[in-house]
Short mmCIF file of C-alpha atoms in Angstrom, two decimals:
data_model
loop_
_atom_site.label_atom_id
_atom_site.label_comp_id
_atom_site.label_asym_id
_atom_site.label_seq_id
_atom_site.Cartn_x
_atom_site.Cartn_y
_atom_site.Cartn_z
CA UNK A 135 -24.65 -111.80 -62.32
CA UNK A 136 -25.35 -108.40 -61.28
CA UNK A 137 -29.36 -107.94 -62.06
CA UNK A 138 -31.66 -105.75 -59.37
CA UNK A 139 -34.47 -107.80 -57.58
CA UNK A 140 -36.86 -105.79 -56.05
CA UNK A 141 -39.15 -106.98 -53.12
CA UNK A 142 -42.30 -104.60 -53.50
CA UNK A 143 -44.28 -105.72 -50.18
CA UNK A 144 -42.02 -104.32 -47.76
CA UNK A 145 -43.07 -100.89 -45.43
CA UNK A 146 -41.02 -97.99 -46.64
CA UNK A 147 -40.94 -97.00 -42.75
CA UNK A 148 -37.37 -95.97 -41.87
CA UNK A 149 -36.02 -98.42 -39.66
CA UNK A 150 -32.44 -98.32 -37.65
CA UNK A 151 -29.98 -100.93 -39.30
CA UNK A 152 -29.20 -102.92 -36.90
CA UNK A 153 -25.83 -105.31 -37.33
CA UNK A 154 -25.32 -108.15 -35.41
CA UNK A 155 -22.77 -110.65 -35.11
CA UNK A 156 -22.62 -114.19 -36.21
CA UNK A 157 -25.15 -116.43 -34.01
CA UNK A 158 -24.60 -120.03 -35.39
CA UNK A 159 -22.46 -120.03 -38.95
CA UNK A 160 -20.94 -123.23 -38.89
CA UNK A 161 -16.92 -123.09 -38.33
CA UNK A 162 -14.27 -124.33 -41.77
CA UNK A 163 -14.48 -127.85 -42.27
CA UNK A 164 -11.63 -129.80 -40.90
CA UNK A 165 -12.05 -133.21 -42.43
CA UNK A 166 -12.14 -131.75 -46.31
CA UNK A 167 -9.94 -129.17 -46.15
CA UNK A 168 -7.32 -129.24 -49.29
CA UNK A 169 -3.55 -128.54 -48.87
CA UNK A 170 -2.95 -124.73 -48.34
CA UNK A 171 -1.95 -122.51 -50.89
CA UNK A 172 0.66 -119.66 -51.65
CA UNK A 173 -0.86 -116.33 -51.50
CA UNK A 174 -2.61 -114.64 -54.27
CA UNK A 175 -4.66 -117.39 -55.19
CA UNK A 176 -8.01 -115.97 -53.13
CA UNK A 177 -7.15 -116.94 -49.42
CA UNK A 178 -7.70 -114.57 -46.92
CA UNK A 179 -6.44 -114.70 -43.55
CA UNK A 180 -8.77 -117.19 -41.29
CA UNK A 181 -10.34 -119.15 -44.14
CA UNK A 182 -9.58 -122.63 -45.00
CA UNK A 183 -9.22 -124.64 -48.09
CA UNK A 184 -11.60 -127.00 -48.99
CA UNK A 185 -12.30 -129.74 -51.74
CA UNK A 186 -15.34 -129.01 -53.15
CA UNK A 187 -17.39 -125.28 -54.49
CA UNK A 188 -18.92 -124.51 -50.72
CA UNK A 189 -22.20 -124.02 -52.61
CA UNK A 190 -24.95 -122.28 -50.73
CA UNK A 191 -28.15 -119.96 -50.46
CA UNK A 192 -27.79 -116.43 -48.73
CA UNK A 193 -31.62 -115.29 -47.56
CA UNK A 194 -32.80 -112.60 -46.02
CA UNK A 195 -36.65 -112.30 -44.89
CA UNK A 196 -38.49 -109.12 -44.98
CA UNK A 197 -37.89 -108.04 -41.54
CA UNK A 198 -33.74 -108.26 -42.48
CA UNK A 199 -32.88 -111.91 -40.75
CA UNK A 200 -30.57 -113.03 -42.63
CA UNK A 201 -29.26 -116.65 -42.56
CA UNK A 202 -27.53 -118.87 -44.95
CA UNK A 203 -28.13 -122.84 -46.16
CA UNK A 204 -25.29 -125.40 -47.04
CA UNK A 205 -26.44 -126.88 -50.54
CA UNK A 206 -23.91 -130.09 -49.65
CA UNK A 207 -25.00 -130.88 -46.09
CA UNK A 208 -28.30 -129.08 -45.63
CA UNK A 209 -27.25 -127.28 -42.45
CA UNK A 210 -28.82 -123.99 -42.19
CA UNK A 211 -27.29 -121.04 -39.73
CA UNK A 212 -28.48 -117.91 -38.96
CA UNK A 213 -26.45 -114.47 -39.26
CA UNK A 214 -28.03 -111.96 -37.52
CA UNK A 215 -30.33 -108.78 -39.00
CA UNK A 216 -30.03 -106.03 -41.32
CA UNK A 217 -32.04 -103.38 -42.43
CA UNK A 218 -35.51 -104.62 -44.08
CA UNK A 219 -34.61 -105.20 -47.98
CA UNK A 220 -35.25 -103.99 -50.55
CA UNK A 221 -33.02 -105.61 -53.63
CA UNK A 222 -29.71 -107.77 -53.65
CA UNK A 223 -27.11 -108.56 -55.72
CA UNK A 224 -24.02 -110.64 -55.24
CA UNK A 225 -20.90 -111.83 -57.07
CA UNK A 226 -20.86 -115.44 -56.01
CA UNK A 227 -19.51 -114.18 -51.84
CA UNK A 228 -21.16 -111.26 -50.72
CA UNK A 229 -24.58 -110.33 -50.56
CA UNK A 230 -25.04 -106.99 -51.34
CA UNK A 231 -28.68 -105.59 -49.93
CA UNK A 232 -30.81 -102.78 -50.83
CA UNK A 233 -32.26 -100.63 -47.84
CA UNK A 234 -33.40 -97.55 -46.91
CA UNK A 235 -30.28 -96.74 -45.18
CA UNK A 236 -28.16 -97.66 -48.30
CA UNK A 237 -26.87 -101.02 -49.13
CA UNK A 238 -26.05 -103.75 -46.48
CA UNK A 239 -22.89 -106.14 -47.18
CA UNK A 240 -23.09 -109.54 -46.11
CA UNK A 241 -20.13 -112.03 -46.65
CA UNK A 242 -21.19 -115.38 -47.05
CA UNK A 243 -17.82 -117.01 -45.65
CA UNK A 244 -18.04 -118.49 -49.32
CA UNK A 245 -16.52 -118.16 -52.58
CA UNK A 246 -14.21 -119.36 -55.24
CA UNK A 247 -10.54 -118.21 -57.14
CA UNK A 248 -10.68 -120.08 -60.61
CA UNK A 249 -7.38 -120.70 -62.43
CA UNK A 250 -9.10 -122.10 -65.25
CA UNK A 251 -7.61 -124.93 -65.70
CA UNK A 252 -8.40 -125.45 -61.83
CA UNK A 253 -9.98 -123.96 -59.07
CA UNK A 254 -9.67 -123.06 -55.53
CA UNK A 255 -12.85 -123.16 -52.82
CA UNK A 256 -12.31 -121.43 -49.64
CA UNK A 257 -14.54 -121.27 -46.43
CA UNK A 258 -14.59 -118.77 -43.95
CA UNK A 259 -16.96 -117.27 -41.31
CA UNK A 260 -19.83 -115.59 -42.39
CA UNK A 261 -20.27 -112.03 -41.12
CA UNK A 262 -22.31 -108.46 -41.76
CA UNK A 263 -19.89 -106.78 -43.07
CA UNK A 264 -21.98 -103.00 -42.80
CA UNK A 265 -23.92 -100.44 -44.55
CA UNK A 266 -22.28 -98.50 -47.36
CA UNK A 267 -24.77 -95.08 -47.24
CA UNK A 268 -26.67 -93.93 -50.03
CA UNK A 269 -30.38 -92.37 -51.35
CA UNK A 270 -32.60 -94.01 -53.63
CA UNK A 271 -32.69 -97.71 -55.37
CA UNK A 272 -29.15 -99.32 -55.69
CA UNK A 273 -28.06 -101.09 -59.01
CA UNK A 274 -25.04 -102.74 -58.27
CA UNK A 275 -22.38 -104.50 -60.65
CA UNK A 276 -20.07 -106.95 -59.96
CA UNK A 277 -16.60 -108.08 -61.02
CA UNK A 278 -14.93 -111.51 -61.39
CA UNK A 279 -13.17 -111.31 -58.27
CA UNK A 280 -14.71 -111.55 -54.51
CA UNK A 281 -11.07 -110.92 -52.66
CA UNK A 282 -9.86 -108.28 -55.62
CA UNK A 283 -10.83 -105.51 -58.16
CA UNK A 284 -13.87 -103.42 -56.76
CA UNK A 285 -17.74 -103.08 -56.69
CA UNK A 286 -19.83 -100.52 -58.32
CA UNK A 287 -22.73 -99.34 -56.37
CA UNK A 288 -25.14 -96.74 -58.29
CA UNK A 289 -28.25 -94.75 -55.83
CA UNK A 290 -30.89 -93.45 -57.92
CA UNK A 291 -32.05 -90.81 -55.28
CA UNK A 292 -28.71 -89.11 -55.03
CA UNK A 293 -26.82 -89.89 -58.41
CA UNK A 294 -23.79 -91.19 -57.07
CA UNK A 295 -21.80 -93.68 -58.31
CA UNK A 296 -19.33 -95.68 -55.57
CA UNK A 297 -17.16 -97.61 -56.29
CA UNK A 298 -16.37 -100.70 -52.89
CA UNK A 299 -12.80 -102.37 -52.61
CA UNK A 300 -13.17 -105.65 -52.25
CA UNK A 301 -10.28 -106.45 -50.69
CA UNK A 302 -11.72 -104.59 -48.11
CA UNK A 303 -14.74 -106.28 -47.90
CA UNK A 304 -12.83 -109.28 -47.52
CA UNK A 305 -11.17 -108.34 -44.59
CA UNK A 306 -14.62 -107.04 -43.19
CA UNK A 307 -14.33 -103.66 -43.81
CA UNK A 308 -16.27 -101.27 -46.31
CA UNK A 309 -13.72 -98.92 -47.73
CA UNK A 310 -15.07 -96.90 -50.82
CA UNK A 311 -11.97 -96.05 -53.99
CA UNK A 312 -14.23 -93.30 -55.00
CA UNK A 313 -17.70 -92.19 -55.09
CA UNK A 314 -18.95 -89.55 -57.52
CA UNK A 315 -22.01 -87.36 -58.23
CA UNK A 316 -23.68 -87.40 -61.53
CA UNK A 317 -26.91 -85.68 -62.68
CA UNK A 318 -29.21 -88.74 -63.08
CA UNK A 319 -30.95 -91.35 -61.73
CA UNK A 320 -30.87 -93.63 -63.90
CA UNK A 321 -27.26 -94.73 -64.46
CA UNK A 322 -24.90 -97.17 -63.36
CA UNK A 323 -21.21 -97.82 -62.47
CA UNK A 324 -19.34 -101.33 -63.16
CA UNK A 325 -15.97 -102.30 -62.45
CA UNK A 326 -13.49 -102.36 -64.68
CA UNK A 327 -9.45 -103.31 -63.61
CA UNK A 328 -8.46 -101.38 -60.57
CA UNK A 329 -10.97 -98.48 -61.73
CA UNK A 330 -14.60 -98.42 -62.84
CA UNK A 331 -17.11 -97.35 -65.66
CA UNK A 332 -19.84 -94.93 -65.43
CA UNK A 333 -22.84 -94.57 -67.47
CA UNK A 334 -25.02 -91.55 -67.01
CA UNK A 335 -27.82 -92.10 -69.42
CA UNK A 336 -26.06 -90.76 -72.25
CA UNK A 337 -22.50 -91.66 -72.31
CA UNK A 338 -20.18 -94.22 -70.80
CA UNK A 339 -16.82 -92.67 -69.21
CA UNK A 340 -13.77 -94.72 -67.90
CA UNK A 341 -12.17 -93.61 -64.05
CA UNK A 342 -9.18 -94.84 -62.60
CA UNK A 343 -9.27 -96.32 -58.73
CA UNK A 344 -8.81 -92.36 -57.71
CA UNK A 345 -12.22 -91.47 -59.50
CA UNK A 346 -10.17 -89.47 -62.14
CA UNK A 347 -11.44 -89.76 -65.91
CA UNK A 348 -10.00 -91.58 -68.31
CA UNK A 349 -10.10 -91.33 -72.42
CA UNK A 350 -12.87 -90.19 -74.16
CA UNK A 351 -16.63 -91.38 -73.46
CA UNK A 352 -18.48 -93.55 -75.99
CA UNK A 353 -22.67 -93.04 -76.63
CA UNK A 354 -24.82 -95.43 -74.23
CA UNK A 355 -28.27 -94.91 -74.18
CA UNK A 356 -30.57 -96.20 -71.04
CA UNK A 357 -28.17 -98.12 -69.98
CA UNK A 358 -29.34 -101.53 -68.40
CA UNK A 359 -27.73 -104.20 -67.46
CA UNK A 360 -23.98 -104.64 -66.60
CA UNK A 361 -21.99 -107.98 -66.73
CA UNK A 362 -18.44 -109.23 -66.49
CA UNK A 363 -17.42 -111.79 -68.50
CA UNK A 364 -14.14 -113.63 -69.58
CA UNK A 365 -13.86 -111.19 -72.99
CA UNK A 366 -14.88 -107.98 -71.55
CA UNK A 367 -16.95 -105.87 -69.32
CA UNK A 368 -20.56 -105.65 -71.38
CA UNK A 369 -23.20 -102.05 -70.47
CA UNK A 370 -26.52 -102.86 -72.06
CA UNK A 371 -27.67 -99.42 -73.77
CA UNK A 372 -30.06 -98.78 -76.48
CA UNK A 373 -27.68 -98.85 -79.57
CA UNK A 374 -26.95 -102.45 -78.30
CA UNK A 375 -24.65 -103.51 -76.32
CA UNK A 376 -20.94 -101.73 -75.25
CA UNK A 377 -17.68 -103.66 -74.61
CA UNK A 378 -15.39 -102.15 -71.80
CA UNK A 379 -12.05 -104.12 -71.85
CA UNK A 380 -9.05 -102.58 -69.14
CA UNK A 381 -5.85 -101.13 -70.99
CA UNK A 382 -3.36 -103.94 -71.80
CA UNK A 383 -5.36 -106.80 -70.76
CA UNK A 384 -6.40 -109.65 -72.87
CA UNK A 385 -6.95 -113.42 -73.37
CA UNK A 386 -3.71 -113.49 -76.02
CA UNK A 387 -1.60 -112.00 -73.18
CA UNK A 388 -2.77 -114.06 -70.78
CA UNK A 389 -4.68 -111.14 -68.55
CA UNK A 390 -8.39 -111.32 -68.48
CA UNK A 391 -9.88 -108.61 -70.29
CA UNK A 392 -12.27 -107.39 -68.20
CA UNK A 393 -10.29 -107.91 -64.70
CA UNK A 394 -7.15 -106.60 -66.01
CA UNK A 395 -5.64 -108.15 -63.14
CA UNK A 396 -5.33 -111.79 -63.34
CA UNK A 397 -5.49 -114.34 -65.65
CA UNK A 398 -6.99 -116.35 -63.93
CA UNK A 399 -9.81 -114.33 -63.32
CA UNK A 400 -12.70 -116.73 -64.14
CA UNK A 401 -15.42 -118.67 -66.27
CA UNK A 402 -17.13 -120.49 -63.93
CA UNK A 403 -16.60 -120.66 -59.53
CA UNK A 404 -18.97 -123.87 -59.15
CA UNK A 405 -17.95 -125.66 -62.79
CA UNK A 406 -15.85 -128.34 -62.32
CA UNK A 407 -17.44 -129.81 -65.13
CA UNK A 408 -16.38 -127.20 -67.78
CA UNK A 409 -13.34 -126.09 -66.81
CA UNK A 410 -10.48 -124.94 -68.95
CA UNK A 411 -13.17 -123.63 -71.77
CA UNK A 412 -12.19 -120.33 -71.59
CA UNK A 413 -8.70 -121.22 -73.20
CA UNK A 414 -10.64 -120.95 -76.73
CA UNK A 415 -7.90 -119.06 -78.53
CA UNK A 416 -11.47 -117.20 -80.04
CA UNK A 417 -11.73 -115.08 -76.99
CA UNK A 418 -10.49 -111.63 -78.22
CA UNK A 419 -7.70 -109.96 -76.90
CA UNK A 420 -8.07 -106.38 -75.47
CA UNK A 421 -5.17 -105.38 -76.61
CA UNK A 422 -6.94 -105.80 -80.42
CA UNK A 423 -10.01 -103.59 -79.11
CA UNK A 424 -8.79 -100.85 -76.86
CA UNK A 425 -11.55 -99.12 -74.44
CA UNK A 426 -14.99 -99.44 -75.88
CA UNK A 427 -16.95 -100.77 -79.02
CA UNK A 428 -20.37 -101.22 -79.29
CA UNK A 429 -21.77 -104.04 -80.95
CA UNK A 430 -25.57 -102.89 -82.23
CA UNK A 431 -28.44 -105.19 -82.71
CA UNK A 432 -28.99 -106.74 -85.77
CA UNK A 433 -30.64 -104.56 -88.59
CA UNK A 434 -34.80 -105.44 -89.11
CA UNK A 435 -34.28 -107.51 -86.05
CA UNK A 436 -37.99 -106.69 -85.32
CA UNK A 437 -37.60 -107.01 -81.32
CA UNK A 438 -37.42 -104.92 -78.53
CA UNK A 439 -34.20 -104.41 -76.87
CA UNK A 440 -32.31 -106.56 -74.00
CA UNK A 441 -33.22 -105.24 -70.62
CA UNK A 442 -30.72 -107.37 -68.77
CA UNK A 443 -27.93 -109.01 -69.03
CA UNK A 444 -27.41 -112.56 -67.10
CA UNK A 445 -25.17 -115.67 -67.50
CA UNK A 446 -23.28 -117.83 -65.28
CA UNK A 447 -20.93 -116.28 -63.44
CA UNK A 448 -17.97 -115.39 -66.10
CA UNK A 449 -19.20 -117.25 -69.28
CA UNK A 450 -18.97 -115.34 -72.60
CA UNK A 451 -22.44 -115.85 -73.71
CA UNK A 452 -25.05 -114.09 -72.15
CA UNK A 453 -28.73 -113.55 -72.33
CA UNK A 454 -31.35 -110.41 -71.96
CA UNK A 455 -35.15 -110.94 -71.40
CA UNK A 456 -37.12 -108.14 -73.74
CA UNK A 457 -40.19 -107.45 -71.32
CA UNK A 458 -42.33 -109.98 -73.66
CA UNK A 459 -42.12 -113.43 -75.73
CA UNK A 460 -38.49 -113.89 -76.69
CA UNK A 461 -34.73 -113.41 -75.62
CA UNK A 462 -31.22 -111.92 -76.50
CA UNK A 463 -28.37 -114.22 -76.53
CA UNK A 464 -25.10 -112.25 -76.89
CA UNK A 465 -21.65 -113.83 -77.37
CA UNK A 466 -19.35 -111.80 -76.47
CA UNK A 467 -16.62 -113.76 -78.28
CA UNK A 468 -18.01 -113.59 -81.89
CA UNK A 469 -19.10 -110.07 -81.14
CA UNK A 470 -22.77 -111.17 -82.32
CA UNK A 471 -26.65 -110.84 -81.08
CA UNK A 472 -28.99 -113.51 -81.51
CA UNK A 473 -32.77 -113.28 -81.03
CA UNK A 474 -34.90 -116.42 -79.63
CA UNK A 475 -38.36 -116.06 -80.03
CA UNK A 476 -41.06 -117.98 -77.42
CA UNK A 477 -44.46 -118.30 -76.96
CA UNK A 478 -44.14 -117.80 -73.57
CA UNK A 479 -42.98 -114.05 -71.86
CA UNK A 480 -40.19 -114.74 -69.99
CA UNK A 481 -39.49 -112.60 -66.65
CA UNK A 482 -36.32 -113.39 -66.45
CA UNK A 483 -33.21 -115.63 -68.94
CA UNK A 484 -29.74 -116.82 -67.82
CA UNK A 485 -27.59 -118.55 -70.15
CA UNK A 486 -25.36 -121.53 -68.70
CA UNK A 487 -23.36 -121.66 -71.67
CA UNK A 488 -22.45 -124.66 -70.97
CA UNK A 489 -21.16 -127.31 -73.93
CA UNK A 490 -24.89 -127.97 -74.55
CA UNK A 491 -25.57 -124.21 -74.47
CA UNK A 492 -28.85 -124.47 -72.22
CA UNK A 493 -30.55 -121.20 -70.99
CA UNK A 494 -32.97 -121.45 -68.32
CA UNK A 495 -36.00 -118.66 -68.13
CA UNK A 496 -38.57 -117.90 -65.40
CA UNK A 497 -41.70 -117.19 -67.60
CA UNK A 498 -44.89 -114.95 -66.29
CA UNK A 499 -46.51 -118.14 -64.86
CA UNK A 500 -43.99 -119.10 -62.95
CA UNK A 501 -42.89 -121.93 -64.82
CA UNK A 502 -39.09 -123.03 -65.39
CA UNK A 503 -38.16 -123.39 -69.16
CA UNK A 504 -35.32 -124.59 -70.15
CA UNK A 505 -34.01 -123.43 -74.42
CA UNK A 506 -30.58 -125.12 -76.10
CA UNK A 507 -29.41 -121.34 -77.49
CA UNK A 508 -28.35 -122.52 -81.22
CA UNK A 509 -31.23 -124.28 -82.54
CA UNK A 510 -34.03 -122.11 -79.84
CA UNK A 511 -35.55 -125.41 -78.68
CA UNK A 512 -37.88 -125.81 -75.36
CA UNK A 513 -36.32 -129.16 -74.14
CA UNK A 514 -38.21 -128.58 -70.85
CA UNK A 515 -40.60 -126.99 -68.78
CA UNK A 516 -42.22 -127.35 -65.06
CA UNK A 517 -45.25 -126.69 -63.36
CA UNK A 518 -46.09 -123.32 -61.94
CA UNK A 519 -43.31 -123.27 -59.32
CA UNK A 520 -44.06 -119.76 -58.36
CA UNK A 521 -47.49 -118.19 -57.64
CA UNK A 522 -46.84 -114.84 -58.36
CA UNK A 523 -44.28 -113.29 -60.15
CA UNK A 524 -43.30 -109.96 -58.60
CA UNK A 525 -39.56 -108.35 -58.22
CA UNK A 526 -38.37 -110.18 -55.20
CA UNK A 527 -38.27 -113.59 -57.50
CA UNK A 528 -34.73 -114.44 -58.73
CA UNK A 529 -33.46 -116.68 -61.04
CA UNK A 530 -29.70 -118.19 -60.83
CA UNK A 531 -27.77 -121.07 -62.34
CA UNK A 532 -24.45 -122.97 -61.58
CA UNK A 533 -22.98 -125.49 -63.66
CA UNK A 534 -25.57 -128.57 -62.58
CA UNK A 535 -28.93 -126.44 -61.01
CA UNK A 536 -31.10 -123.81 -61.00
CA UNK A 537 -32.40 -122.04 -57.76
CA UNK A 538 -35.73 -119.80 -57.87
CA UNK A 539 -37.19 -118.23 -54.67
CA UNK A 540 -41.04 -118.62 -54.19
CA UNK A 541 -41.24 -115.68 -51.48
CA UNK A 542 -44.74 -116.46 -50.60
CA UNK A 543 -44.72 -120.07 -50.20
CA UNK A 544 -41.43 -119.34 -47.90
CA UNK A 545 -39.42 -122.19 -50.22
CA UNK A 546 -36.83 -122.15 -53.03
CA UNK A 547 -37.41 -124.48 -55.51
CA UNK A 548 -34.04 -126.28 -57.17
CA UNK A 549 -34.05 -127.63 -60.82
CA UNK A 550 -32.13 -129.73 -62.96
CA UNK A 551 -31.66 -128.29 -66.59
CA UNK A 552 -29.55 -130.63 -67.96
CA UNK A 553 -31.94 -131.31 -71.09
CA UNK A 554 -34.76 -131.29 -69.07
CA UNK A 555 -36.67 -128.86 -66.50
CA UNK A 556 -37.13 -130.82 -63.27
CA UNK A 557 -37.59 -130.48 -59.80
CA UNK A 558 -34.85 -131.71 -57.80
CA UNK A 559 -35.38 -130.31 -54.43
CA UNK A 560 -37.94 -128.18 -52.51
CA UNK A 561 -35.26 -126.57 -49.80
CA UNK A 562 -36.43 -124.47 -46.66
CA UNK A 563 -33.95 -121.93 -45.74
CA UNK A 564 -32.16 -120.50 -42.74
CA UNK A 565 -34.92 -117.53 -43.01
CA UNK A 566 -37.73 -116.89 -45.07
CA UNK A 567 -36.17 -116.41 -48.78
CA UNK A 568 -37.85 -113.36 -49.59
CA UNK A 569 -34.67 -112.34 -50.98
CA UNK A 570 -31.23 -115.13 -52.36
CA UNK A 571 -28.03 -115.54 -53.45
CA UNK A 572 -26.71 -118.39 -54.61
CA UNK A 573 -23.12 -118.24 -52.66
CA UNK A 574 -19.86 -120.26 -53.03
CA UNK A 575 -19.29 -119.66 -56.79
#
């Protein structure tokens, strides 16, 4: 899930990033590793095997400590500072952090190479990685991949769009493919097979990994929102929503469509429940719809566009909050929008897609809510969790919980959605979670 989260309350004074080393990250496991494997399935040199998704939460506090807690064991290890934050994304590994500098990279030690019809966890030392330089607010989009493919990191105050190797960042290094100049501030870049998309407010244009362009551009709107899933690479504009798919991928060939590298490029790191889903001889093959195609929200559909785009990490079917009562569910297999109306505003809307199709919303009183996506029924809801809903607050799922960050109570609150909306645990992290990831998917 690639979505911005803002922390407002934070002194735009410019501050020196400082990057320090790893002060207690707990070594591999020994006990549970698994056997090893042959190369190519994720492993990097130095990380070990292990039985079971290494789930965990990434925080950083205000100040820039950053730390990360074990969701298995409970152990909790700080990693040293960054910059003060501003935003973060992540693709399941690395923490990517907003700052006035640029963005920081920190890799969680954590992540996940799915095979679909299996998986593989791996371990590894947790580290700050750097700062990749840049002006202005960062948007960045993420790929299937943590150990291939590439990054896209938009700044707002500059217009550039850079596009990170993450094989690079694997081996601790930040190494940018390309980085480009456009004339707005309000656009965003998104990975796409060894090269990237960019959308510049009005159009969307295909570059290879040497930041040449590729093919002809196709109309996007105020773009917003960017997610990779198992049929295609999906840019939220105003006409509705645009399908990027790499040339001469596809499910049918056995390539994913949006990776264009691997078949095996993901549904779900943490599943373990679901796995093998993404077989569905529905998914579309690329090859059957080459470069882009927009599919535009239904006629008289009397709502107000998606302005994200959020899922678990690889499903097909994902969701967009509209700013008020309601959400977008998109599946990106049957090429089709449906609209959910609530009584409640929602702030933010993942969809699990899981068999029972649950999505799980943070509404504007900081309650959990919990919808089944064909029939639109609440089949639970908590207590205010959250005080007060401002940017910093995130929302993720894996295949069992849901994690939500209450900033000013210092806690992150975990929930079972499985048909209901429960608390499950009340966890205090390594530092105060002013900013998460959810880690190890």
């Amino acid at each position: 899930m690639t979505a911005r989260r803002s922390l407002a309350a934070i002194p735009t004074l410019l501050l020196t990033l400082a990057l320090a080393a790893c002060t207690a990250a707990a070594p591999p496991p020994s006990a549970d590793t698994a056997p090893p494997t042959a190369a190519g399935h994720g492993a990097v040199a130095g990380a070990a095997q292990v039985a079971e998704p290494p789930l965990a939460l990434l925080s950083v506090a205000a100040d820039g400590r950053a730390g990360v807690l074990d969701l298995l064991d409970g152990t909790a290890a700080e990693l040293g500072r960054i910059a003060p934050p501003t935003a973060v994304a992540s693709d399941g590994r690395f923490g990517f952090f907003s700052t006035e500098q640029g963005v920081a990279v920190i890799d969680s030690g954590r992540w996940t190479w799915d095979h679909v019809d299996h998986f593989h966890y791996y371990l590894a030392e947790p580290r700050i990685v750097g700062t990749l330089p840049g002006a202005g607010p960062a948007t960045v989009a993420t790929g299937m991949l943590a150990t291939a493919g590439g990054t896209g990191v938009f700044f707002a105050g500059s217009g550039e769009a850079v596009l990170l190797d993450n094989a690079a960042l694997a081996d601790g290094r930040i190494t940018e493919r390309f980085r480009i100049a456009t004339d707005t501030g309000a656009g965003l870049i998104a990975p796409l097979g060894d090269g990237a998309v960019v959308a510049d407010g009005h159009e969307i244009v295909r570059y290879s990994a040497a930041g040449a362009m590729q093919g002809t551009a196709t109309p996007c709107t105020a773009p917003a929102g960017a997610i990779t899933t198992r049929v295609a690479l999906v840019i939220g504009c105003a006409e509705g929503a645009v399908f990027a798919t790499a040339p001469g991928a596809g499910a049918a060939t056995g390539t994913d469509a949006a990776a264009g590298t691997d078949a095996t490029a993901g549904t779900d790191a943490d599943a373990g429940t679901d796995a093998g889903t993404d077989t569905d001889p529905g998914a579309v093959p690329a090859t059957t719809v080459p470069g882009f195609e927009t599919v535009p929200y239904p006629a008289g559909g009397g709502a107000d566009r998606a302005l994200s785009l959020d899922g678990r990490k690889g499903r097909p079917t994902v969701a967009g909050r509209t700013g008020g009562p309601g959400f977008w569910l998109l599946d990106t297999r049957a090429r089709a929008w449906q609209f959910v109306p609530t009584t409640a505003v929602l702030e933010r809307v993942v969809a699990v897609d899981d068999e029972a199709g649950h999505v799980v919303a943070l509404d504007r009183d900081g309650r959990v809510r919990v919808f089944v996506a064909e029939t639109g029924a609440e089949v639970g809801t908590t207590e205010p969790l959250v005080p007060t809903i401002t940017d910093a607050v995130s929302l993720t799922v894996d295949s069992q919980r849901a994690y939500v960050n209450d900033p000013a109570g210092g806690v992150v609150h975990e929930i079972a959605y499985s048909g209901e909306a429960r608390l499950a645990r009340t966890l205090d992290t390594a530092t105060t979670p002013d900013l998460i990831a959810e880690v190890g998917r």
